[in-house]
């Protein structure tokens, strides 16, 4: 079916249900950022493949709301579909709600599939619509009846993430969560977020591309719990290990029946930001206590074992990148290279490093103008051919058993212009300023975000995405709660940093139709010392790969900035060179020289 044909069938289903507007989010029943193909209804109905967005369909209008990271991509993919791009001013803000309130009449009915919206989102939507006399129906799955080739849920096996990587046993983690449950006075806790379940139980899966998680729910009670997962996905030995920790298995599809059968008045903790509306309705008879996710802050603080592995995995990743760039330089002397081939080759070089599990996200290989498309994904047949001229932006990451990586480098393939050097150096200055920052305990991501933007701001320039996100440990590359963000719309802006948090530092600058610049390293928060003014924190840069000196206008750097860059390149060489042959060491030495 074409997109217009799909919209026609959806509108017919809406008319049958007397629904005036239907909302289709980028979500699954666990509020995951990235979802299995089974749950990609928004992509199916619209053709837009970006990870963030929401479609609203009425009888006379269809719109896709997404943020500035995806404007160029969405404009291209929505062309000719009958779906209009609605540009969000603030990432993640529910601006579609204002549109509904303004464009629907009193008495209109809005429908959603309650499995795909958190109860917090539903309440916000209900309040806004009720003020206009608009009704909301939350139990409507209108896609499954028309999505005839919807993929099944993934069948991949769940596996153990060994203690030598995790650093803490599942029993230890479960006891800590149990203590926090007791402090909150609850005797039940429903965990719905996939990465929290995987981390807590030291399990990993293969249900979501690039994210080593598996579809499940976890219900904890004093002394044990119940994992709702397709039992055939759990090997017998692993099932025995889980039972030894007090965790019994039950079929994924039975979670609703289990919740409805709980005793009336049972004190159950849920997180309204992640528990979906259908789950909430199934627990309506219980004594619900709504509260913040217990697991989230525990997972965000990496333990010493994890931190040790993070430092090791950066060497693997740096070696893989070095091999990729050497291959690219040599190949460009003979022929042009499709952007998609660069992504494939990098995946191969990472695989050679050992303990590699796959990409942590689809590599962004943006040559010249494509570098300005912030979440660009190259595909054969439509991607650009890279030639030895211009600028290449490469943003990529790997999933290893001993850590998750995410790195961006912008490289000049020919002598850069003065303007390109100026823009690159402004971005670099912001990156270094944030990397060098020292700040009091309690400072949050919105406060620190300005460090990375200040030099661009001084030139009346800016970029439209957040400066950084939390990163998981062999888990999701985007891991809440912390990050660097220009607003307080999400936890990335409001969460205070703490030692052990692992976060990306990735300011950028983009000229539509010309080029994009981004420099990204991953940083660990650590203690910096204590004075009469309190405790202070700082960052340790962990990523190991040279920053292209061709693009630097050295006269724009301060003495401290030059010193930081020289120290960084010295560490890159010292850490990577023992893993290289003589030619590779020479290549690296040339790119890590002092400025």
GROMACS .gro file of C-alpha atoms in nm, residues 41-388:
model
  348
   41UNK     CA    1   0.341   0.192   1.337
   42UNK     CA    2   0.432   0.557   1.297
   43UNK     CA    3   0.698   0.465   1.044
   44UNK     CA    4   0.457   0.234   0.860
   45UNK     CA    5   0.180   0.493   0.831
   46UNK     CA    6   0.409   0.784   0.734
   47UNK     CA    7   0.727   0.650   0.573
   48UNK     CA    8   0.934   0.866   0.810
   49UNK     CA    9   1.214   0.656   0.959
   50UNK     CA   10   1.350   0.893   1.225
   51UNK     CA   11   1.343   0.775   1.586
   52UNK     CA   12   1.134   1.064   1.720
   53UNK     CA   13   0.799   1.184   1.595
   54UNK     CA   14   0.422   1.160   1.628
   55UNK     CA   15   0.156   1.146   1.357
   56UNK     CA   16  -0.187   1.305   1.396
   57UNK     CA   17  -0.456   1.207   1.145
   58UNK     CA   18  -0.795   1.376   1.107
   59UNK     CA   19  -1.050   1.353   0.828
   60UNK     CA   20  -0.890   1.644   0.645
   61UNK     CA   21  -0.533   1.664   0.771
   62UNK     CA   22  -0.234   1.444   0.851
   63UNK     CA   23   0.073   1.586   1.024
   64UNK     CA   24   0.403   1.460   1.160
   65UNK     CA   25   0.546   1.641   1.461
   66UNK     CA   26   0.923   1.608   1.504
   67UNK     CA   27   1.216   1.821   1.620
   68UNK     CA   28   1.496   2.001   1.439
   69UNK     CA   29   1.724   1.696   1.425
   70UNK     CA   30   1.488   1.548   1.167
   71UNK     CA   31   1.350   1.847   0.972
   72UNK     CA   32   1.551   1.784   0.655
   73UNK     CA   33   1.498   1.407   0.668
   74UNK     CA   34   1.125   1.443   0.730
   75UNK     CA   35   1.078   1.694   0.448
   76UNK     CA   36   1.237   1.446   0.209
   77UNK     CA   37   1.056   1.133   0.331
   78UNK     CA   38   0.712   1.296   0.361
   79UNK     CA   39   0.715   1.442   0.010
   80UNK     CA   40   0.410   1.320  -0.182
   81UNK     CA   41   0.258   1.130   0.111
   82UNK     CA   42  -0.013   1.378   0.205
   83UNK     CA   43   0.143   1.414   0.550
   84UNK     CA   44   0.260   1.761   0.645
   85UNK     CA   45   0.573   1.826   0.853
   86UNK     CA   46   0.489   2.013   1.173
   87UNK     CA   47   0.814   2.154   1.309
   88UNK     CA   48   0.845   2.132   1.685
   89UNK     CA   49   0.997   2.439   1.845
   90UNK     CA   50   1.113   2.245   2.153
   91UNK     CA   51   1.232   1.881   2.127
   92UNK     CA   52   1.000   1.633   2.302
   93UNK     CA   53   0.742   1.904   2.378
   94UNK     CA   54   0.382   1.790   2.310
   95UNK     CA   55   0.303   2.073   2.070
   96UNK     CA   56   0.057   1.852   1.880
   97UNK     CA   57  -0.179   1.890   2.176
   98UNK     CA   58  -0.211   2.263   2.114
   99UNK     CA   59  -0.287   2.191   1.749
  100UNK     CA   60  -0.564   1.946   1.844
  101UNK     CA   61  -0.717   2.194   2.086
  102UNK     CA   62  -0.715   2.467   1.824
  103UNK     CA   63  -0.842   2.261   1.530
  104UNK     CA   64  -1.104   2.029   1.681
  105UNK     CA   65  -1.452   2.138   1.783
  106UNK     CA   66  -1.610   2.080   2.122
  107UNK     CA   67  -1.754   1.729   2.133
  108UNK     CA   68  -1.487   1.588   1.902
  109UNK     CA   69  -1.333   1.251   1.991
  110UNK     CA   70  -0.959   1.176   1.989
  111UNK     CA   71  -0.838   0.815   1.989
  112UNK     CA   72  -0.510   0.656   2.097
  113UNK     CA   73  -0.372   0.308   2.164
  114UNK     CA   74  -0.319   0.329   2.540
  115UNK     CA   75  -0.036   0.076   2.527
  116UNK     CA   76   0.179   0.330   2.346
  117UNK     CA   77   0.133   0.629   2.579
  118UNK     CA   78   0.248   0.663   2.939
  119UNK     CA   79  -0.018   0.749   3.193
  120UNK     CA   80   0.163   1.079   3.244
  121UNK     CA   81   0.128   1.161   2.875
  122UNK     CA   82  -0.239   1.060   2.876
  123UNK     CA   83  -0.318   1.284   3.171
  124UNK     CA   84  -0.150   1.580   3.007
  125UNK     CA   85  -0.345   1.515   2.688
  126UNK     CA   86  -0.673   1.470   2.876
  127UNK     CA   87  -0.637   1.795   3.068
  128UNK     CA   88  -0.570   1.996   2.755
  129UNK     CA   89  -0.855   1.841   2.557
  130UNK     CA   90  -1.111   1.858   2.839
  131UNK     CA   91  -1.065   2.234   2.857
  132UNK     CA   92  -1.193   2.246   2.498
  133UNK     CA   93  -1.471   1.992   2.553
  134UNK     CA   94  -1.289   1.726   2.350
  135UNK     CA   95  -1.314   1.359   2.453
  136UNK     CA   96  -1.026   1.111   2.465
  137UNK     CA   97  -1.064   0.736   2.409
  138UNK     CA   98  -0.751   0.548   2.516
  139UNK     CA   99  -0.819   0.186   2.414
  140UNK     CA  100  -0.821   0.210   2.035
  141UNK     CA  101  -0.574   0.006   1.831
  142UNK     CA  102  -0.673   0.107   1.479
  143UNK     CA  103  -0.350   0.006   1.305
  144UNK     CA  104  -0.348  -0.370   1.358
  145UNK     CA  105  -0.663  -0.409   1.149
  146UNK     CA  106  -0.506  -0.243   0.844
  147UNK     CA  107  -0.136  -0.326   0.894
  148UNK     CA  108  -0.169  -0.669   0.736
  149UNK     CA  109   0.205  -0.744   0.717
  150UNK     CA  110   0.294  -0.624   1.067
  151UNK     CA  111   0.611  -0.809   1.176
  152UNK     CA  112   0.580  -1.045   1.475
  153UNK     CA  113   0.750  -0.978   1.806
  154UNK     CA  114   1.118  -1.080   1.793
  155UNK     CA  115   1.203  -1.440   1.893
  156UNK     CA  116   1.571  -1.379   1.985
  157UNK     CA  117   1.716  -1.554   2.290
  158UNK     CA  118   1.787  -1.377   2.620
  159UNK     CA  119   2.139  -1.423   2.758
  160UNK     CA  120   2.341  -1.359   3.073
  161UNK     CA  121   2.555  -1.046   3.102
  162UNK     CA  122   2.836  -1.198   3.302
  163UNK     CA  123   2.937  -1.071   3.645
  164UNK     CA  124   3.291  -0.999   3.523
  165UNK     CA  125   3.139  -0.728   3.306
  166UNK     CA  126   2.846  -0.615   3.522
  167UNK     CA  127   3.043  -0.577   3.844
  168UNK     CA  128   2.741  -0.644   4.066
  169UNK     CA  129   2.528  -0.958   4.088
  170UNK     CA  130   2.155  -0.954   4.017
  171UNK     CA  131   2.097  -1.061   4.377
  172UNK     CA  132   2.284  -0.756   4.507
  173UNK     CA  133   2.093  -0.524   4.277
  174UNK     CA  134   1.757  -0.682   4.367
  175UNK     CA  135   1.830  -0.644   4.738
  176UNK     CA  136   1.908  -0.274   4.694
  177UNK     CA  137   1.586  -0.217   4.501
  178UNK     CA  138   1.397  -0.416   4.767
  179UNK     CA  139   1.535  -0.189   5.038
  180UNK     CA  140   1.420   0.117   4.848
  181UNK     CA  141   1.075  -0.040   4.802
  182UNK     CA  142   1.054  -0.092   5.178
  183UNK     CA  143   1.153   0.270   5.235
  184UNK     CA  144   0.866   0.378   5.012
  185UNK     CA  145   0.625   0.147   5.194
  186UNK     CA  146   0.519  -0.065   4.895
  187UNK     CA  147   0.495  -0.442   4.858
  188UNK     CA  148   0.491  -0.447   4.480
  189UNK     CA  149   0.688  -0.266   4.209
  190UNK     CA  150   0.612  -0.289   3.837
  191UNK     CA  151   0.910  -0.211   3.613
  192UNK     CA  152   0.818  -0.157   3.250
  193UNK     CA  153   1.135  -0.006   3.097
  194UNK     CA  154   1.338  -0.261   2.905
  195UNK     CA  155   1.687  -0.135   2.982
  196UNK     CA  156   1.610  -0.113   3.354
  197UNK     CA  157   1.496  -0.476   3.355
  198UNK     CA  158   1.805  -0.585   3.161
  199UNK     CA  159   2.042  -0.398   3.394
  200UNK     CA  160   1.873  -0.511   3.715
  201UNK     CA  161   1.875  -0.881   3.620
  202UNK     CA  162   2.214  -0.879   3.441
  203UNK     CA  163   2.043  -0.999   3.124
  204UNK     CA  164   2.064  -0.883   2.765
  205UNK     CA  165   1.865  -0.954   2.451
  206UNK     CA  166   1.838  -0.885   2.079
  207UNK     CA  167   1.480  -0.765   2.035
  208UNK     CA  168   1.556  -0.405   1.937
  209UNK     CA  169   1.808  -0.309   1.671
  210UNK     CA  170   2.123  -0.162   1.829
  211UNK     CA  171   1.983  -0.194   2.183
  212UNK     CA  172   2.063  -0.523   2.365
  213UNK     CA  173   1.727  -0.550   2.542
  214UNK     CA  174   1.432  -0.790   2.533
  215UNK     CA  175   1.056  -0.736   2.559
  216UNK     CA  176   0.946  -0.799   2.916
  217UNK     CA  177   0.781  -0.664   3.229
  218UNK     CA  178   0.915  -0.723   3.581
  219UNK     CA  179   0.698  -0.729   3.894
  220UNK     CA  180   0.894  -0.728   4.220
  221UNK     CA  181   0.768  -0.821   4.565
  222UNK     CA  182   0.956  -0.869   4.893
  223UNK     CA  183   1.183  -1.168   4.845
  224UNK     CA  184   1.132  -1.225   4.474
  225UNK     CA  185   0.961  -1.130   4.155
  226UNK     CA  186   0.805  -1.235   3.827
  227UNK     CA  187   0.957  -1.172   3.485
  228UNK     CA  188   0.700  -1.157   3.204
  229UNK     CA  189   0.885  -1.270   2.893
  230UNK     CA  190   0.832  -1.527   2.621
  231UNK     CA  191   0.961  -1.830   2.811
  232UNK     CA  192   1.101  -2.001   2.500
  233UNK     CA  193   1.347  -1.711   2.475
  234UNK     CA  194   1.508  -1.800   2.810
  235UNK     CA  195   1.744  -2.104   2.808
  236UNK     CA  196   1.693  -2.363   3.081
  237UNK     CA  197   2.020  -2.283   3.257
  238UNK     CA  198   1.943  -1.914   3.271
  239UNK     CA  199   1.592  -1.989   3.397
  240UNK     CA  200   1.747  -2.187   3.684
  241UNK     CA  201   1.981  -1.897   3.767
  242UNK     CA  202   1.689  -1.654   3.776
  243UNK     CA  203   1.487  -1.883   4.000
  244UNK     CA  204   1.784  -1.899   4.239
  245UNK     CA  205   1.755  -1.520   4.268
  246UNK     CA  206   1.382  -1.547   4.337
  247UNK     CA  207   1.267  -1.456   3.985
  248UNK     CA  208   0.997  -1.676   3.827
  249UNK     CA  209   0.904  -1.661   3.459
  250UNK     CA  210   0.561  -1.602   3.310
  251UNK     CA  211   0.445  -1.542   2.953
  252UNK     CA  212   0.481  -1.184   2.828
  253UNK     CA  213   0.119  -1.161   2.714
  254UNK     CA  214  -0.017  -1.255   3.058
  255UNK     CA  215   0.104  -0.947   3.245
  256UNK     CA  216  -0.240  -0.783   3.225
  257UNK     CA  217  -0.419  -1.085   3.370
  258UNK     CA  218  -0.162  -1.105   3.650
  259UNK     CA  219  -0.200  -0.739   3.743
  260UNK     CA  220  -0.578  -0.756   3.741
  261UNK     CA  221  -0.564  -1.058   3.974
  262UNK     CA  222  -0.354  -0.883   4.239
  263UNK     CA  223  -0.533  -0.837   4.573
  264UNK     CA  224  -0.734  -0.519   4.604
  265UNK     CA  225  -0.545  -0.260   4.803
  266UNK     CA  226  -0.201  -0.408   4.734
  267UNK     CA  227   0.053  -0.125   4.753
  268UNK     CA  228   0.213  -0.114   4.411
  269UNK     CA  229   0.473   0.137   4.292
  270UNK     CA  230   0.470   0.251   3.929
  271UNK     CA  231   0.645   0.528   3.741
  272UNK     CA  232   0.382   0.737   3.557
  273UNK     CA  233   0.646   0.855   3.311
  274UNK     CA  234   0.697   0.502   3.177
  275UNK     CA  235   0.398   0.284   3.275
  276UNK     CA  236   0.152   0.284   2.987
  277UNK     CA  237  -0.214   0.375   3.018
  278UNK     CA  238  -0.338   0.019   2.963
  279UNK     CA  239  -0.115  -0.110   3.244
  280UNK     CA  240  -0.240   0.166   3.470
  281UNK     CA  241  -0.601   0.068   3.405
  282UNK     CA  242  -0.521  -0.295   3.487
  283UNK     CA  243  -0.390  -0.181   3.827
  284UNK     CA  244  -0.679   0.051   3.908
  285UNK     CA  245  -0.800  -0.171   4.195
  286UNK     CA  246  -0.460  -0.162   4.368
  287UNK     CA  247  -0.333   0.100   4.612
  288UNK     CA  248  -0.109   0.261   4.354
  289UNK     CA  249   0.184   0.473   4.459
  290UNK     CA  250   0.326   0.681   4.179
  291UNK     CA  251   0.691   0.766   4.207
  292UNK     CA  252   1.020   0.804   4.029
  293UNK     CA  253   1.188   0.502   3.876
  294UNK     CA  254   1.402   0.336   4.146
  295UNK     CA  255   1.637   0.164   3.901
  296UNK     CA  256   1.715   0.465   3.680
  297UNK     CA  257   1.957   0.649   3.913
  298UNK     CA  258   2.122   0.322   4.020
  299UNK     CA  259   2.192   0.229   3.659
  300UNK     CA  260   2.321   0.577   3.574
  301UNK     CA  261   2.608   0.554   3.824
  302UNK     CA  262   2.862   0.318   3.671
  303UNK     CA  263   3.046   0.097   3.921
  304UNK     CA  264   3.425   0.057   3.928
  305UNK     CA  265   3.414  -0.265   3.725
  306UNK     CA  266   3.205  -0.098   3.455
  307UNK     CA  267   3.432   0.208   3.454
  308UNK     CA  268   3.738  -0.012   3.408
  309UNK     CA  269   3.574  -0.183   3.113
  310UNK     CA  270   3.470   0.152   2.965
  311UNK     CA  271   3.834   0.262   2.956
  312UNK     CA  272   3.932  -0.067   2.791
  313UNK     CA  273   3.657  -0.062   2.530
  314UNK     CA  274   3.761   0.285   2.416
  315UNK     CA  275   4.093   0.137   2.305
  316UNK     CA  276   3.911  -0.124   2.094
  317UNK     CA  277   3.687   0.138   1.942
  318UNK     CA  278   3.974   0.376   1.871
  319UNK     CA  279   4.168   0.102   1.691
  320UNK     CA  280   3.864   0.017   1.478
  321UNK     CA  281   3.820   0.382   1.380
  322UNK     CA  282   4.187   0.416   1.295
  323UNK     CA  283   4.163   0.119   1.060
  324UNK     CA  284   3.851   0.269   0.903
  325UNK     CA  285   4.005   0.609   0.834
  326UNK     CA  286   4.325   0.456   0.695
  327UNK     CA  287   4.115   0.237   0.465
  328UNK     CA  288   3.907   0.537   0.357
  329UNK     CA  289   4.212   0.753   0.280
  330UNK     CA  290   4.368   0.477   0.071
  331UNK     CA  291   4.047   0.392  -0.112
  332UNK     CA  292   3.969   0.755  -0.199
  333UNK     CA  293   4.297   0.768  -0.392
  334UNK     CA  294   4.152   0.503  -0.624
  335UNK     CA  295   3.775   0.560  -0.633
  336UNK     CA  296   3.480   0.732  -0.473
  337UNK     CA  297   3.321   0.560  -0.174
  338UNK     CA  298   2.944   0.545  -0.105
  339UNK     CA  299   2.856   0.674   0.242
  340UNK     CA  300   2.683   0.343   0.317
  341UNK     CA  301   3.004   0.152   0.246
  342UNK     CA  302   3.184   0.352   0.516
  343UNK     CA  303   2.923   0.241   0.769
  344UNK     CA  304   2.960  -0.122   0.660
  345UNK     CA  305   3.339  -0.113   0.676
  346UNK     CA  306   3.340   0.043   1.022
  347UNK     CA  307   3.110  -0.230   1.148
  348UNK     CA  308   3.355  -0.487   1.010
  349UNK     CA  309   3.655  -0.323   1.175
  350UNK     CA  310   3.473  -0.310   1.508
  351UNK     CA  311   3.380  -0.675   1.476
  352UNK     CA  312   3.750  -0.761   1.450
  353UNK     CA  313   3.811  -0.615   1.797
  354UNK     CA  314   3.640  -0.894   1.994
  355UNK     CA  315   3.338  -0.897   2.227
  356UNK     CA  316   3.153  -0.690   1.966
  357UNK     CA  317   2.776  -0.720   1.955
  358UNK     CA  318   2.684  -0.471   1.683
  359UNK     CA  319   2.627  -0.100   1.631
  360UNK     CA  320   2.492   0.107   1.919
  361UNK     CA  321   2.295   0.304   1.657
  362UNK     CA  322   2.291   0.320   1.280
  363UNK     CA  323   2.605   0.505   1.174
  364UNK     CA  324   2.560   0.860   1.049
  365UNK     CA  325   2.796   0.908   0.755
  366UNK     CA  326   2.727   1.256   0.620
  367UNK     CA  327   2.937   1.383   0.330
  368UNK     CA  328   2.925   1.759   0.270
  369UNK     CA  329   2.556   1.864   0.264
  370UNK     CA  330   2.443   1.535   0.419
  371UNK     CA  331   2.647   1.618   0.727
  372UNK     CA  332   2.395   1.892   0.803
  373UNK     CA  333   2.117   1.631   0.836
  374UNK     CA  334   2.168   1.559   1.202
  375UNK     CA  335   2.034   1.202   1.210
  376UNK     CA  336   2.111   1.112   0.850
  377UNK     CA  337   2.127   0.739   0.767
  378UNK     CA  338   2.298   0.652   0.438
  379UNK     CA  339   2.149   0.381   0.217
  380UNK     CA  340   2.278   0.235  -0.106
  381UNK     CA  341   2.099   0.380  -0.406
  382UNK     CA  342   2.033   0.717  -0.246
  383UNK     CA  343   2.345   0.805  -0.046
  384UNK     CA  344   2.623   1.031  -0.169
  385UNK     CA  345   2.956   0.916  -0.308
  386UNK     CA  346   3.246   1.046  -0.100
  387UNK     CA  347   3.532   1.202  -0.297
  388UNK     CA  348   3.866   1.343  -0.177
   0.00000   0.00000   0.00000
